[in-house]
Amino acid sequence: MSNPKAYVADLIPNSGTIQVINDEFRHVSHGVQIWSFFETVKTYVGIGQEMIVEKDSAKGLPNERVQLLNADHRHVCKFPDPSDNNYVSIRNALSSAVDSIEREWFLQRGDERRTQLKTISKFLGISEGPEEDLLTVIEHQTEGTCQWLIEKTSFQDWQEGKKGSPQHLWLSGKPATGKSTVAGHVIKYLESCGSDCSYYFFKQIQKGNSSVSNFLCSIAFQMASVNVKVRQALLDMQDNGDVISKNDERTVWRILFHTRILRIELHQPHYWVMDALDECHNQNSLFTMLSKIEKSYPLRIFMTSRPSPVIERLFSQEKLSILAERVTLVESLRDIKLYLEAHSDHLPVENENELACTELIETILEKSNGCFLWADLVLKELESTHSEEKIWEVLKEVPTGMDELYTRILDGLSALCKDVELTKAIFRWTVCAARPLTLEELKEALRFDINATLPRQQRSIESICGNLIQVDTQSRVQVVHETVRAFLIKEGLQSDFAINRAKENSRLAEVCLNYLTGDEMKTPRNRRGSTGKLLKQRSPFVEYASFHFSGHIARSSSSTDRHFVLLEKFLNTNVLAWIESIARKGDLYTLTHTAKDLKVFLERRAKYRSPLGLAVHNVDSWANDLIHLVAGFGQALVASPTSIYSLVAPLCPLKSILYQTFGKSRPCLEVVGLAQTDWDDRISCITFPEDRVLSIACQDSRFVIGLSTGAVVVYYRSTLQEVRRLYHEEPVKQLEFASLNPYLASAGRRKIKLWDIKQGVQVWAAGHRNEILTMKFDETDTLLKAATRTNQLALWSVADGSELDTCPLHESLQEDQHNYRPPATHAQISTEMNLLAICHRQRPINIWDLTRDEFIGQFYVAGIKSYPGPLTVALVFNPDPDISLLAASYQEDYLVVFDPWTQAQLAITKTIAHALAASPDGKTLATGNGSGAIQLFDFETLRLLYRVTASDYNVNSIMFSETNFRFYDIRNDHCNIWEPPVLVRQHDIGGSQSESMSEEIASVPQVSGAHLWDDNLTITTMVDHHDGTALFCGREDGSIAVFDVRTGKEIQVLCKHAKNIAVSLLRWNERKHILVSADTSGRYVARKILHSSPDTWVSEEHLLDKRSAQAIQQVVISPDGEKLLLSLPTSDEVWSMAGQLVWSAGVLQPMSRIRITNPTNPNHLLLANGSAVHIYSWDTLSDLSPKDGIKLDIALGAEARFTGFLDCFNHGRVFVTFFKGKGTHTAPHLRVWAGSAFRPESTSAKPLADYNRLAGDVKAIIGIYKASLVFLDYKGWVCSLNVENAGTEEYLTKHFYIRHGWHSGAEPILRCTAQGQIVLARRDEIAVFHKGLEFEEKISLESGGVTVFNADSS
């Protein structure tokens, strides 16, 4: 035998090593299923027998199962056949383990699926699925009914998708004949067949349920719930920051279905079921969408409606093949008979008397005329009779028409009802409510309304209202059929229970407002922004009152002031608590809806009351503020609803009603320094110094800007964050997004390029000979079309960039004797109508049909056919094909709208317009002119809606975002982003109201002024004084000004560099009060600054004034104020304040680097690059570190940018570094280092912690305050991270929010003063945030976001 190894002795039973291993395994075995099998028969070993593995060797773990086998050690895993008991025991154990693992896996996947669907539900704005509606319609269905449709050959052919069978099956029938029940039966039948089925019940009276947008979002959600690929596509949209704007169904269709869901391969057919299609708000739009679904796509659609010539015409117009079925009298009577037979036991007829029962059913059938609802109501009335004789008496008296039947029921209630007031109140809340109330909500509503108690029994409620009201399986109270609602609100109805909509809506508005102004909704005191505090228990009525009070105000009578007084009280008291409750639901469109409702109410009220007065002004101001609140603070409110109490109002303009009411009355954040006192509809401005903005395009979550330098800059729409830059290599004059694929086309004078916008890569590039005036992708993204100045239509293949064809556009031009064809000046292509409009200098506009490649006609202003004609300066098609309009502006100050097919002029107005744009939904036309003014018009009528009176550079182009609420304009070197409140009211959100606003009056155009900045005084850099009371700010014009931190106002201009040479760097030395400044020309100046009084600062003689031949990247002043280090692109230089060059060193490989004085030893200067740190002596400037420096354990690489090596604290114990990669493929890093790691004897250093995931959220480092790193994240929150105990901190702290418009574009200039104020440079001003860091909300650092290292150094 060989010599025993040293470790063999550790393997004996119960050795110390074995015990340590067992103990360690116990800590890591959680979640592992352990089965231990033991022999029970001793094994022959030599001449004796012994047990090789004892049972007590089991670990005794909580998740361990022990089982004995009838075998010795040699045969414990040997089985003679599958019936062996030992084999069966092990097999069953393995099967049990697999089953357990599968259950746990499916449970985890189920949790993941539920989480994903919850995210998608919030993204799509789906508060509840259609399952409740389905349960309601099939709740009373009798077995065997509706089966007649399933048995039809036409239905079976449609279901199976047989060749030649139409994709659509349309079932029509008279009102109250059970169409919804048939739809419900089809849904359940398809589900029972294992088919994927999505469905929707249109309801005209219920707010939003009649809109195409809600239908599309609901169907998308249901398809995501059964299809993993659809689910992932919607999750990707949410992750990309896409926004679903329900005000424009065509946009919803395009981004959800046309470009995504309908491009996903389905492995089995999917079915859509649409009930009550006649109650859909925009049937034209819906049918247009359905016509775009490929016939080969495995989707089959079933729809029901009343007989409708409009729907028949739409099927024909959109060329949709259908199977049309009708609910005939025979089928209706058959189903009614089955229903009556199933419920005949409840009638007071002798069970043995079958003849009488049959006769009774036949009589009801005969009088029902196939109306299921009539039969149901009569049956319920008969059930309350007490004798057979009474039954026949009722049947003889009951009318056959529904209106007559309703009248009879109401008359009976008036005569016999014991509590008419309660019955009227139930009708009021059921008929006029914006949505069906639950029993609990109705109970509370009645308590607040008439101080009455609602009966608990469902049957009691129904009988009180003559069975015209029902409670469904989800405890929702609603009318039994929409004809009941229509009857009760009919004008001239003579009944105690007749509903006057305006009057009853006023009553409902008062009840809601009384609740909202009550104690339950009182604003809590000293709410400091923490979301962890428990909310007080509120009534079940709170959600309804919060979400729908304004709708009742908008539909109420304008001639009464009771609800107006309550409204004013609510806005002055509990409005913040209401905003918080809305924000907690995550649906801020409710705030926008409320603002629109208030505006409608005020406009109608002006017919009866003076629109003047403080109260009216305040309500109008609140409507404006709510719209601006969503635009400016929407993301912040959803992320932190309680921020409304102390963090939002201070950021509002001084004259806003939000600030005036709540900005100064509670412990609040305080913001000083900004001159703007009122809301600015321009929410942001992105500037490009030394460049010009030439083009812009928008789609979904992104917008792109083309520059004169050839750069194409991509931004996120929601955060205005720059995503990436593409390089076209020549001025970018045209930009266009594809509709289906993530493609962007860019064009200059000689090149056209196609980009994959998501990957940031070029797909192809092609040359072109003629200047492109406009370009568009076709509907399928297979062709790129461009109209050129040389009167040609060029076509490129999107697949490979090959030029396919060039079509001349000459037929319409009047050629002279020299065959001269004038160049085109403007052109526009409509993908929706497949039309081209092209115009030439002082000639009419020519219209071409691109489908048939033929000339349609010419448009002359006012029909005057003369040459030379007016000069066309801009064109734009209306993107809605149902509107089919073209707008044109002329140099003679005319703006015209006409029909491109007939060239008939429809509207004209006199205005100056050099740029035109249409909102995606086709409702709004925007114009811009040479003086910088912008106007918004109603596209069809040219009624002026809005005007910006600001004077600025010429507006070159305007572009609307997909939401319709935002538009961009480009002019000179910047891009403005606008969100005027008028667009919210112009574009209805979430569907139309079913009840007309009969008292509406025309609104007056809004006039707005935009706050303008002096670009020459734009702040380019700043540094704070060491006592935290003042800031030195360098500006674009070369001046350096002193600002007071207390007020945020400029104290004085301290000194100046050369005129219009921007100051790029400022550094302050505390010991000798030296301010060093550098400008973009390479000049650097050191000055001694004296502070004689709070308002007086003096710049003494220049200690140093020189110019470098290279751009200055960084400046470091020695602690004693005697030396100055300049970091240049290819070298580092150290100068004495006497002007002597005392040291210089070249840089062999230029890369991002940073220099800093080491606070652990002020005599040491640290020079850091991407991979190492060198330590130099300030005295001798000799390198004290090893030859290759102190190696950083995690190298950055040459492509990384060293954004900041910040000052340390606690006597140099901790450093913080932040790296942000140049490209999109370089991940950012945020690391914390021990100060002791950077000593002359050190050869390497490891970080204490790497906050790698957090680094991706950091937009800008602000500074170090006390023991925390303060930074701004991309969502606009000022946050801090305690890095004193790096790696052990579990939370970061969120403090306050800064509006995106204040820090958009390039990296913002921010500072944290010695006293903890946060200072932001905003163009030519500074905003100082006082007490901001006092507000704290702890946010858990995500798992995996922090990596902890062993921080030793050698």
Coordinates of N, CA and C in Angstrom, one line a residue, residues 58-220:
A58 N -27.5 10.3 8.6 CA -28.3 11.4 8.0 C -28.0 12.7 8.7
K59 N -28.2 13.8 7.9 CA -27.8 15.1 8.4 C -28.8 15.7 9.3
G60 N -30.1 15.2 9.2 CA -31.1 15.7 10.1 C -31.6 17.1 9.6
L61 N -31.5 17.3 8.3 CA -31.9 18.7 7.8 C -33.4 18.8 7.7
P62 N -33.9 19.9 7.8 CA -35.4 20.1 7.8 C -36.0 19.6 6.5
N63 N -35.3 19.7 5.4 CA -35.8 19.3 4.1 C -35.3 17.9 3.7
E64 N -34.8 17.1 4.6 CA -34.3 15.7 4.3 C -35.4 14.7 4.7
R65 N -35.5 13.7 3.7 CA -36.4 12.6 4.0 C -35.6 11.3 4.0
V66 N -35.9 10.5 5.0 CA -35.1 9.3 5.2 C -36.0 8.1 4.9
Q67 N -35.4 7.1 4.2 CA -36.2 5.9 3.8 C -35.3 4.7 3.9
L68 N -35.8 3.6 4.5 CA -35.0 2.4 4.6 C -35.3 1.4 3.5
L69 N -34.2 0.7 3.0 CA -34.3 -0.3 2.0 C -34.0 -1.6 2.5
N70 N -34.7 -2.6 2.1 CA -34.4 -4.0 2.5 C -33.3 -4.6 1.7
A71 N -32.0 -4.2 2.0 CA -30.9 -4.7 1.2 C -29.6 -4.3 2.0
D72 N -28.5 -5.0 1.6 CA -27.2 -4.7 2.2 C -26.5 -3.7 1.4
H73 N -25.3 -3.3 1.7 CA -24.7 -2.2 1.1 C -24.3 -2.5 -0.4
R74 N -24.1 -3.8 -0.7 CA -23.7 -4.1 -2.1 C -25.0 -4.2 -3.0
H75 N -26.1 -4.4 -2.4 CA -27.3 -4.6 -3.3 C -28.4 -3.5 -3.1
V76 N -27.9 -2.4 -2.4 CA -28.9 -1.3 -2.2 C -29.3 -0.6 -3.5
C77 N -28.5 -0.7 -4.5 CA -28.8 -0.1 -5.8 C -28.9 -1.1 -6.9
K78 N -29.2 -2.4 -6.6 CA -29.3 -3.4 -7.6 C -30.7 -4.0 -7.4
F79 N -31.4 -4.0 -8.5 CA -32.8 -4.5 -8.5 C -33.0 -5.6 -9.5
P80 N -33.6 -6.7 -9.1 CA -33.8 -7.8 -10.1 C -34.9 -7.5 -11.1
D81 N -35.9 -6.7 -10.8 CA -36.9 -6.4 -11.8 C -37.7 -5.2 -11.3
P82 N -38.5 -4.5 -12.2 CA -39.3 -3.3 -11.8 C -40.3 -3.5 -10.6
S83 N -40.6 -4.7 -10.4 CA -41.6 -5.0 -9.3 C -40.9 -5.1 -7.9
D84 N -39.5 -5.0 -7.9 CA -38.8 -5.1 -6.6 C -39.2 -4.0 -5.7
N85 N -39.4 -4.3 -4.4 CA -39.9 -3.3 -3.5 C -39.0 -2.1 -3.3
N86 N -37.7 -2.4 -3.3 CA -36.7 -1.3 -3.2 C -36.7 -0.4 -4.4
Y87 N -36.9 -1.0 -5.6 CA -37.0 -0.2 -6.8 C -38.2 0.7 -6.7
V88 N -39.3 0.1 -6.3 CA -40.6 0.8 -6.3 C -40.4 2.0 -5.3
S89 N -39.8 1.7 -4.1 CA -39.6 2.8 -3.1 C -38.8 4.0 -3.7
I90 N -37.7 3.7 -4.4 CA -36.9 4.7 -5.0 C -37.6 5.4 -6.1
R91 N -38.3 4.6 -7.0 CA -39.0 5.2 -8.1 C -40.1 6.2 -7.6
N92 N -40.8 5.8 -6.5 CA -41.9 6.6 -6.0 C -41.3 7.9 -5.3
A93 N -40.1 7.7 -4.7 CA -39.4 8.9 -4.1 C -39.0 9.9 -5.2
L94 N -38.4 9.4 -6.3 CA -38.0 10.3 -7.4 C -39.2 10.9 -8.0
S95 N -40.3 10.2 -8.2 CA -41.5 10.7 -8.8 C -42.1 11.8 -7.9
S96 N -42.1 11.6 -6.6 CA -42.6 12.6 -5.6 C -41.7 13.8 -5.7
A97 N -40.4 13.6 -5.8 CA -39.5 14.8 -5.8 C -39.7 15.6 -7.1
V98 N -39.9 14.9 -8.2 CA -40.1 15.6 -9.5 C -41.4 16.4 -9.5
D99 N -42.5 15.7 -8.9 CA -43.7 16.4 -8.8 C -43.6 17.7 -8.0
S100 N -42.9 17.5 -6.9 CA -42.7 18.7 -6.0 C -42.0 19.8 -6.6
I101 N -40.9 19.4 -7.4 CA -40.1 20.5 -8.1 C -41.0 21.1 -9.2
E102 N -41.8 20.3 -9.9 CA -42.6 20.9 -10.9 C -43.6 21.8 -10.3
R103 N -44.2 21.5 -9.2 CA -45.2 22.3 -8.6 C -44.6 23.7 -8.2
E104 N -43.4 23.6 -7.6 CA -42.7 24.8 -7.2 C -42.3 25.6 -8.4
W105 N -41.9 25.0 -9.5 CA -41.5 25.7 -10.7 C -42.7 26.4 -11.3
F106 N -43.8 25.7 -11.4 CA -45.0 26.3 -12.0 C -45.6 27.4 -11.1
L107 N -45.4 27.2 -9.8 CA -45.8 28.3 -8.8 C -45.0 29.5 -9.0
Q108 N -43.7 29.3 -9.2 CA -42.8 30.4 -9.4 C -43.1 31.1 -10.8
R109 N -43.3 30.3 -11.8 CA -43.6 30.8 -13.1 C -45.0 31.5 -13.1
G110 N -45.9 30.9 -12.3 CA -47.2 31.6 -12.2 C -47.1 32.9 -11.5
D111 N -46.2 33.0 -10.5 CA -46.0 34.3 -9.8 C -45.4 35.3 -10.8
E112 N -44.4 34.8 -11.6 CA -43.8 35.6 -12.6 C -44.8 36.1 -13.6
R113 N -45.7 35.2 -14.1 CA -46.7 35.6 -15.1 C -47.6 36.6 -14.5
R114 N -48.0 36.4 -13.2 CA -48.9 37.4 -12.6 C -48.3 38.8 -12.5
T115 N -47.0 38.8 -12.1 CA -46.3 40.0 -12.0 C -46.1 40.7 -13.4
Q116 N -45.8 39.9 -14.4 CA -45.7 40.5 -15.7 C -47.1 41.1 -16.2
L117 N -48.2 40.3 -16.0 CA -49.5 40.8 -16.4 C -49.9 42.0 -15.6
K118 N -49.5 42.1 -14.4 CA -49.8 43.3 -13.6 C -49.0 44.5 -14.2
T119 N -47.8 44.3 -14.6 CA -47.0 45.4 -15.2 C -47.7 45.8 -16.5
I120 N -48.1 44.8 -17.4 CA -48.7 45.1 -18.6 C -50.1 45.8 -18.4
S121 N -50.8 45.4 -17.4 CA -52.1 46.0 -17.1 C -51.9 47.5 -16.8
K122 N -50.9 47.8 -16.0 CA -50.6 49.2 -15.7 C -50.2 50.0 -16.9
F123 N -49.3 49.3 -17.8 CA -48.8 49.9 -19.0 C -49.9 50.3 -20.0
L124 N -50.9 49.4 -20.1 CA -52.0 49.6 -21.0 C -53.2 50.4 -20.4
G125 N -53.1 50.6 -19.1 CA -54.2 51.3 -18.5 C -55.4 50.5 -18.3
I126 N -55.3 49.2 -18.1 CA -56.4 48.3 -17.9 C -56.6 48.1 -16.5
S127 N -57.7 48.6 -15.9 CA -58.0 48.5 -14.5 C -58.6 47.2 -14.2
E128 N -59.4 46.6 -15.1 CA -60.1 45.4 -14.9 C -60.3 44.7 -16.3
G129 N -60.3 43.4 -16.3 CA -60.5 42.6 -17.5 C -62.0 42.5 -17.8
P130 N -62.3 41.9 -19.0 CA -63.7 41.8 -19.4 C -64.4 40.6 -18.7
E131 N -63.7 39.9 -17.8 CA -64.3 38.7 -17.3 C -65.6 39.0 -16.5
E132 N -65.7 40.2 -15.8 CA -66.8 40.5 -15.1 C -68.0 40.7 -16.0
D133 N -67.8 41.4 -17.1 CA -68.9 41.5 -18.1 C -69.4 40.2 -18.6
L134 N -68.4 39.3 -18.9 CA -68.8 38.0 -19.3 C -69.7 37.2 -18.3
L135 N -69.3 37.3 -17.1 CA -70.1 36.6 -16.0 C -71.5 37.2 -15.9
T136 N -71.6 38.5 -16.2 CA -72.9 39.2 -16.1 C -73.8 38.7 -17.2
V137 N -73.3 38.6 -18.4 CA -74.2 38.2 -19.5 C -74.6 36.8 -19.5
I138 N -73.7 35.9 -18.9 CA -74.1 34.5 -18.9 C -74.6 34.0 -17.6
E139 N -74.8 35.0 -16.7 CA -75.2 34.6 -15.3 C -76.6 33.9 -15.3
H140 N -77.5 34.4 -16.1 CA -78.8 33.8 -16.1 C -79.1 33.0 -17.4
Q141 N -78.1 32.6 -18.1 CA -78.3 31.8 -19.3 C -78.8 30.4 -18.9
T142 N -79.7 29.9 -19.6 CA -80.3 28.6 -19.4 C -79.6 27.5 -20.3
E143 N -79.4 26.4 -19.7 CA -78.7 25.3 -20.5 C -79.5 25.0 -21.7
G144 N -78.8 24.9 -22.8 CA -79.4 24.6 -24.1 C -79.7 25.9 -25.0
T145 N -79.8 27.0 -24.4 CA -80.0 28.3 -25.1 C -78.7 28.6 -25.9
C146 N -78.9 29.3 -27.0 CA -77.8 29.8 -27.8 C -77.1 28.7 -28.6
Q147 N -77.5 27.5 -28.4 CA -76.8 26.4 -29.0 C -77.1 26.4 -30.5
W148 N -78.2 27.0 -30.9 CA -78.6 27.0 -32.3 C -77.5 27.6 -33.2
L149 N -76.8 28.6 -32.7 CA -75.7 29.2 -33.5 C -74.5 28.3 -33.6
I150 N -74.2 27.6 -32.6 CA -73.0 26.7 -32.6 C -73.3 25.6 -33.6
E151 N -74.5 25.2 -33.7 CA -74.9 24.0 -34.6 C -75.0 24.4 -36.1
K152 N -74.9 25.7 -36.4 CA -75.0 26.1 -37.8 C -73.7 25.8 -38.5
T153 N -73.9 25.4 -39.7 CA -72.7 25.0 -40.6 C -71.8 26.3 -40.8
S154 N -72.5 27.4 -41.0 CA -71.7 28.6 -41.2 C -70.8 28.9 -40.0
F155 N -71.3 28.7 -38.8 CA -70.4 29.0 -37.6 C -69.3 28.0 -37.5
Q156 N -69.6 26.7 -37.8 CA -68.5 25.7 -37.8 C -67.5 25.9 -38.8
D157 N -67.9 26.4 -40.0 CA -66.9 26.7 -41.1 C -66.0 27.9 -40.6
W158 N -66.7 28.9 -40.0 CA -65.9 30.0 -39.5 C -64.9 29.6 -38.4
Q159 N -65.4 28.8 -37.5 CA -64.6 28.4 -36.4 C -63.4 27.6 -36.9
E160 N -63.6 26.7 -37.8 CA -62.5 25.8 -38.3 C -61.6 26.5 -39.3
G161 N -62.1 27.7 -39.8 CA -61.3 28.4 -40.8 C -61.1 27.6 -42.1
K162 N -62.2 27.0 -42.5 CA -62.2 26.3 -43.8 C -61.9 27.2 -44.9
K163 N -61.3 26.6 -45.9 CA -60.9 27.4 -47.1 C -62.1 28.1 -47.7
G164 N -61.9 29.4 -47.9 CA -63.0 30.2 -48.5 C -64.0 30.7 -47.5
S165 N -63.8 30.3 -46.2 CA -64.7 30.8 -45.2 C -64.2 32.2 -44.7
P166 N -65.1 33.2 -44.7 CA -64.8 34.5 -44.3 C -64.1 34.6 -42.9
Q167 N -63.3 35.6 -42.7 CA -62.7 35.8 -41.4 C -63.6 36.3 -40.3
H168 N -64.7 37.0 -40.8 CA -65.6 37.7 -39.8 C -67.0 37.0 -39.8
L169 N -67.5 36.9 -38.7 CA -68.9 36.4 -38.5 C -69.7 37.4 -37.7
W170 N -70.7 38.0 -38.4 CA -71.5 39.1 -37.8 C -72.9 38.6 -37.5
L171 N -73.3 38.7 -36.2 CA -74.6 38.3 -35.8 C -75.4 39.6 -35.4
S172 N -76.5 39.8 -36.1 CA -77.3 41.0 -35.8 C -78.6 40.6 -35.2
G173 N -79.3 41.5 -34.5 CA -80.6 41.2 -33.9 C -81.2 42.4 -33.3
K174 N -82.5 42.4 -33.1 CA -83.2 43.5 -32.5 C -82.7 43.7 -31.1
P175 N -83.0 44.9 -30.5 CA -82.7 45.1 -29.1 C -83.4 44.1 -28.2
A176 N -82.6 43.7 -27.1 CA -83.1 42.9 -26.0 C -83.5 41.5 -26.5
T177 N -82.8 41.0 -27.6 CA -83.1 39.6 -28.1 C -82.0 38.6 -27.6
G178 N -81.1 39.1 -26.7 CA -80.2 38.1 -26.2 C -78.9 38.0 -26.9
K179 N -78.5 39.1 -27.7 CA -77.3 39.0 -28.5 C -76.0 38.9 -27.6
S180 N -76.0 39.6 -26.5 CA -74.9 39.6 -25.6 C -74.8 38.2 -25.0
T181 N -75.9 37.6 -24.7 CA -75.9 36.2 -24.1 C -75.3 35.2 -25.1
V182 N -75.7 35.4 -26.4 CA -75.1 34.6 -27.5 C -73.6 34.8 -27.5
A183 N -73.1 36.1 -27.5 CA -71.7 36.4 -27.5 C -71.0 35.7 -26.3
G184 N -71.6 35.7 -25.1 CA -71.0 35.1 -24.0 C -70.9 33.5 -24.2
H185 N -72.0 33.0 -24.8 CA -72.0 31.5 -25.1 C -70.9 31.2 -26.1
V186 N -70.7 32.0 -27.1 CA -69.6 31.7 -28.1 C -68.3 31.7 -27.4
I187 N -68.1 32.7 -26.5 CA -66.8 32.8 -25.8 C -66.6 31.5 -24.9
K188 N -67.6 31.1 -24.2 CA -67.4 29.9 -23.3 C -67.2 28.7 -24.2
Y189 N -67.9 28.6 -25.3 CA -67.7 27.4 -26.2 C -66.3 27.4 -26.8
L190 N -65.8 28.5 -27.3 CA -64.5 28.5 -27.8 C -63.4 28.2 -26.8
E191 N -63.6 28.7 -25.5 CA -62.7 28.3 -24.5 C -62.8 26.8 -24.1
S192 N -64.0 26.3 -24.2 CA -64.1 24.8 -23.9 C -63.4 24.0 -25.0
C193 N -63.3 24.5 -26.2 CA -62.6 23.8 -27.3 C -61.1 24.0 -27.2
G194 N -60.6 24.7 -26.1 CA -59.2 24.9 -26.0 C -58.6 26.0 -26.8
S195 N -59.5 26.8 -27.4 CA -59.0 27.9 -28.3 C -58.7 29.2 -27.5
D196 N -57.7 29.9 -28.0 CA -57.4 31.2 -27.4 C -58.4 32.3 -27.8
C197 N -59.1 32.9 -26.9 CA -60.2 33.8 -27.2 C -60.0 35.1 -26.4
S198 N -60.1 36.2 -27.1 CA -60.2 37.5 -26.4 C -61.5 38.2 -26.8
Y199 N -62.0 38.9 -25.9 CA -63.4 39.5 -26.1 C -63.5 40.8 -25.5
Y200 N -64.6 41.5 -25.9 CA -64.8 42.9 -25.4 C -66.3 43.2 -25.6
F201 N -66.9 43.9 -24.6 CA -68.3 44.3 -24.6 C -68.4 45.8 -24.7
F202 N -68.7 46.3 -25.8 CA -68.9 47.8 -26.0 C -70.1 48.2 -25.2
K203 N -69.9 49.3 -24.5 CA -71.0 49.9 -23.7 C -71.0 51.4 -23.9
Q204 N -71.9 51.9 -24.7 CA -71.9 53.3 -25.0 C -72.1 54.2 -23.8
I205 N -72.9 53.8 -22.9 CA -73.2 54.7 -21.7 C -72.0 54.7 -20.7
Q206 N -71.2 53.7 -20.7 CA -70.1 53.6 -19.7 C -68.9 54.3 -20.2
K207 N -68.4 55.2 -19.5 CA -67.2 56.1 -19.9 C -66.0 55.2 -20.3
G208 N -65.6 55.4 -21.5 CA -64.4 54.7 -22.0 C -64.7 53.3 -22.6
N209 N -65.8 52.7 -22.2 CA -66.0 51.3 -22.7 C -66.5 51.3 -24.2
S210 N -66.8 52.5 -24.7 CA -67.2 52.5 -26.1 C -66.1 52.9 -27.0
S211 N -64.9 53.2 -26.5 CA -63.8 53.7 -27.3 C -63.0 52.5 -27.9
V212 N -62.5 52.8 -29.1 CA -61.7 51.8 -29.8 C -60.4 51.6 -29.1
S213 N -59.9 52.6 -28.5 CA -58.6 52.5 -27.8 C -58.7 51.5 -26.6
N214 N -59.8 51.7 -25.8 CA -59.9 50.7 -24.7 C -60.1 49.3 -25.2
F215 N -60.9 49.2 -26.3 CA -61.0 47.8 -26.9 C -59.7 47.2 -27.3
L216 N -58.8 48.0 -28.0 CA -57.5 47.5 -28.4 C -56.6 47.2 -27.2
C217 N -56.6 48.0 -26.2 CA -55.8 47.7 -25.0 C -56.3 46.5 -24.3
S218 N -57.6 46.3 -24.2 CA -58.1 45.1 -23.5 C -57.8 43.9 -24.3
I219 N -57.9 43.9 -25.6 CA -57.6 42.7 -26.5 C -56.1 42.4 -26.4
A220 N -55.3 43.4 -26.4 CA -53.8 43.2 -26.3 C -53.5 42.6 -25.0

